[in-house]
Amino acid sequence: MDRFAVVSDIHGNILALEAVMADMAKRSIEGVINLGDNLSGPLWPNETGHILMKQDWLNVQGNHDWNLLFKDPALLSLSDANGYRHLDDELRAWLNTLPASLTLPGGIVAFHGTPAVKAKYLLETVENHRARLATPTEIAERLDGTQASLVLCGHSHFPRAVQQGGTLIVCPGSLGCQAYIDNDSDHVIETGSPLARYAVIEKQNGSYAVDLISVPYDHLKAAEKAHTGGRPDWEIALRTGFMRSGSEKPYFPGM
């Protein structure tokens, strides 16, 4: 593929997915790579999953996809528990086919978090309850010798294109969730707008050009779905792209 799209972290947001797919249709896309975390969240996991199953996309498995298959249901987070409740046999079988990583022609490697860990950031480091851009040394340690011209990763929900020596690393951002609080390590991700994110990558003269795209959709309807589902954290994230309603610090349970 010389011109393809990359999506990640859809998190059951069928409205954002449909808007991004419509945008892709205008851009002469030759294929799509999906970096995982497809269903977990308070939105439309079953409906989203069945759309994804019908697509001729290349997919990898995210940490939340793995949770739905293998984690003790009694220990699931609220978002994973909702995804788990809406799994049917077809979706479970599909999630189970997704590989941890892909190695593709053109020197492309794709995975969800890092080459070794689905639930770890490649391009971000958590400090002072926020995620900053990782240093080249930190990124190299996490790549752990991975050789590629183009590395595709997700997980952080934050869109970036980072050059690491001869390797270009692209995170398309999250298609379906533009802010969240990670209570396990007490940090917040905020992209600052409710727009759905994805990337289009084109090979040009042996290099890759990257277009990080933001797409409007009916985010207020998605926020209302989160409200109805009793998830005020998701509601504010979907409405605003932030995890706070004003200038106050984001709230962390237990802090």
XYZ file of C-alpha atoms in Angstrom:
255
model
C 0.000 0.000 0.000
C 1.377 3.394 -0.991
C -1.486 5.407 0.536
C -3.343 4.055 3.532
C -5.214 5.081 6.659
C -4.421 4.208 10.266
C -7.025 4.162 13.040
C -6.815 3.234 16.692
C -8.724 3.279 19.969
C -12.250 3.325 18.555
C -13.694 2.309 21.934
C -17.199 1.516 20.717
C -17.841 4.971 19.245
C -19.838 4.009 16.172
C -20.727 7.628 15.358
C -17.077 8.650 15.164
C -16.261 5.497 13.200
C -18.929 6.184 10.581
C -17.728 9.788 10.188
C -14.107 8.700 9.745
C -15.057 5.998 7.250
C -16.978 8.597 5.230
C -13.949 10.889 5.312
C -11.673 8.052 4.197
C -13.921 7.426 1.198
C -13.041 10.894 -0.124
C -9.273 10.371 0.088
C -8.413 7.484 -2.286
C -7.343 5.186 0.530
C -5.839 1.858 -0.592
C -6.216 0.147 2.768
C -6.681 0.619 6.505
C -4.643 -0.533 9.487
C -6.501 -0.671 12.814
C -4.327 -0.634 15.936
C -6.908 -1.978 18.384
C -8.974 -1.157 21.469
C -12.169 -1.518 19.509
C -15.092 -1.965 21.889
C -14.493 -0.996 25.528
C -16.487 1.975 26.774
C -20.054 3.053 27.570
C -21.163 3.616 23.965
C -22.021 1.042 21.259
C -19.586 -1.878 21.550
C -21.645 -4.527 19.787
C -22.729 -2.352 16.880
C -19.210 -0.990 16.415
C -17.689 -4.455 16.476
C -20.003 -5.777 13.807
C -19.137 -2.898 11.484
C -15.432 -3.521 12.030
C -15.772 -7.247 11.358
C -17.138 -6.492 7.885
C -14.184 -4.327 6.845
C -11.263 -5.604 4.800
C -8.805 -4.012 7.231
C -5.577 -5.154 8.808
C -6.019 -5.290 12.584
C -3.967 -5.755 15.727
C -5.221 -6.493 19.227
C -5.247 -3.746 21.867
C -4.938 -4.159 25.612
C -8.671 -3.645 26.127
C -9.446 -6.197 23.412
C -7.251 -8.649 25.320
C -9.020 -7.785 28.582
C -12.406 -8.693 27.118
C -11.110 -12.113 26.155
C -8.855 -13.128 28.997
C -9.217 -10.979 32.099
C -11.341 -12.180 35.022
C -14.755 -10.545 34.396
C -14.998 -9.667 38.094
C -11.866 -7.519 37.757
C -12.835 -5.591 34.631
C -13.023 -1.804 34.626
C -16.395 -0.149 33.981
C -15.526 0.368 30.313
C -14.295 -3.178 29.812
C -17.264 -4.580 31.723
C -19.682 -2.842 29.363
C -17.811 -4.178 26.349
C -17.791 -7.654 27.875
C -21.568 -7.597 28.486
C -22.173 -6.819 24.815
C -19.859 -9.432 23.335
C -21.492 -12.143 21.267
C -19.835 -15.295 19.961
C -18.947 -13.704 16.610
C -17.253 -10.731 18.220
C -15.398 -12.888 20.699
C -14.098 -15.095 17.890
C -13.072 -12.050 15.833
C -11.190 -10.402 18.700
C -9.393 -13.679 19.316
C -8.045 -13.710 15.744
C -6.335 -10.323 16.071
C -2.535 -10.557 16.283
C -0.400 -8.652 18.772
C 1.568 -7.054 15.922
C 1.942 -6.906 12.162
C 5.056 -6.782 9.994
C 4.177 -5.475 6.554
C 5.966 -4.809 3.238
C 7.803 -1.511 3.006
C 9.401 -1.854 6.413
C 6.182 -1.241 8.352
C 5.590 -2.595 11.861
C 2.275 -2.078 13.674
C 1.219 -2.773 17.267
C -0.990 -1.216 19.919
C 1.318 0.000 22.699
C 4.967 -1.041 22.425
C 6.447 -4.080 20.659
C 6.408 -6.002 23.940
C 3.487 -4.583 25.961
C 0.012 -3.665 24.697
C -0.718 -1.458 27.706
C 2.425 0.708 27.653
C 3.004 4.026 25.900
C 5.711 4.189 23.252
C 5.775 7.945 22.646
C 4.667 9.309 26.033
C 6.107 9.301 29.543
C 3.914 10.008 32.581
C 5.118 12.816 34.851
C 3.168 15.002 37.279
C -0.128 13.299 36.352
C 0.271 14.085 32.652
C 1.860 12.412 29.654
C 4.726 14.290 28.014
C 6.533 13.427 24.803
C 9.072 10.714 25.597
C 12.758 11.374 25.005
C 14.621 9.644 22.160
C 16.386 7.469 24.731
C 13.077 6.414 26.310
C 11.588 5.633 22.909
C 14.631 3.603 21.875
C 14.454 1.552 25.080
C 10.796 0.760 24.455
C 11.411 -0.147 20.810
C 13.988 -2.641 22.115
C 15.771 -3.112 18.816
C 12.711 -3.081 16.565
C 13.895 -2.320 13.033
C 11.443 -0.562 10.715
C 11.087 2.373 8.369
C 7.613 3.083 9.752
C 6.266 2.132 13.181
C 2.544 2.474 13.901
C 1.311 2.575 17.503
C -1.774 3.576 19.453
C -2.803 3.357 23.112
C -2.041 6.917 24.273
C -4.918 8.442 22.231
C -2.583 11.348 21.383
C -1.799 11.931 17.671
C 1.916 12.275 16.928
C 4.514 11.734 14.210
C 7.980 11.310 15.733
C 11.256 10.700 13.930
C 13.598 8.296 15.717
C 16.766 7.975 13.677
C 15.772 6.280 10.449
C 12.363 5.273 11.817
C 9.203 7.361 11.599
C 6.763 6.557 14.417
C 3.112 7.497 13.960
C 0.296 7.399 16.472
C -2.978 8.343 14.729
C -4.663 9.349 17.996
C -7.956 7.944 19.171
C -10.851 7.676 16.785
C -13.428 7.422 19.535
C -12.259 8.925 22.853
C -10.389 12.236 23.051
C -9.625 12.345 26.777
C -9.404 9.959 29.693
C -8.112 9.502 33.213
C -5.898 6.510 33.927
C -6.539 5.812 37.587
C -3.916 3.048 37.764
C -1.074 5.528 37.275
C -2.962 8.728 38.121
C -2.581 10.657 34.889
C -4.775 12.379 32.357
C -4.761 12.516 28.561
C -6.520 15.474 26.928
C -6.396 16.165 23.195
C -8.391 19.377 23.585
C -11.218 18.826 21.101
C -13.983 16.257 20.568
C -12.998 15.610 16.940
C -12.388 12.008 15.829
C -8.729 11.373 14.950
C -7.015 9.184 12.388
C -4.033 9.358 10.038
C -3.396 9.016 6.335
C 0.109 7.951 5.361
C 1.547 8.088 1.853
C 4.844 6.759 0.592
C 6.727 9.458 -1.302
C 10.180 8.888 -2.830
C 11.107 6.264 -0.285
C 9.828 8.254 2.696
C 6.431 8.598 4.364
C 4.236 11.700 4.464
C 1.773 11.804 7.355
C -1.538 13.634 7.552
C -2.994 13.641 11.080
C -6.695 14.227 10.475
C -9.452 15.483 12.794
C -13.045 14.770 11.754
C -16.240 16.296 13.177
C -19.121 14.002 14.082
C -22.179 14.091 16.338
C -20.091 14.030 19.512
C -22.949 15.466 21.573
C -25.031 12.392 20.812
C -22.134 10.211 21.909
C -21.789 12.287 25.083
C -25.492 11.852 25.798
C -25.083 8.081 25.440
C -22.283 8.206 28.022
C -24.480 10.312 30.314
C -27.324 7.806 30.019
C -24.864 5.045 30.844
C -23.793 6.756 34.060
C -20.314 7.723 32.891
C -19.755 11.457 33.586
C -16.025 11.063 32.885
C -16.712 9.884 29.348
C -19.446 12.464 28.911
C -17.126 15.424 29.487
C -14.369 13.829 27.420
C -16.704 13.297 24.483
C -18.198 16.787 24.744
C -14.924 18.682 25.030
C -11.750 16.657 24.580
C -10.811 17.611 28.149
C -11.296 15.914 31.509
C -12.557 19.049 33.262
C -15.268 21.616 32.684
C -13.154 24.716 33.384
C -9.744 25.685 34.718
C -9.818 23.282 37.647
C -7.450 20.347 37.858
C -8.861 17.052 36.581
C -10.331 14.895 39.286
C -8.605 11.644 40.179
C -10.563 9.277 42.412
C -8.625 8.589 45.583
C -6.537 11.735 45.390
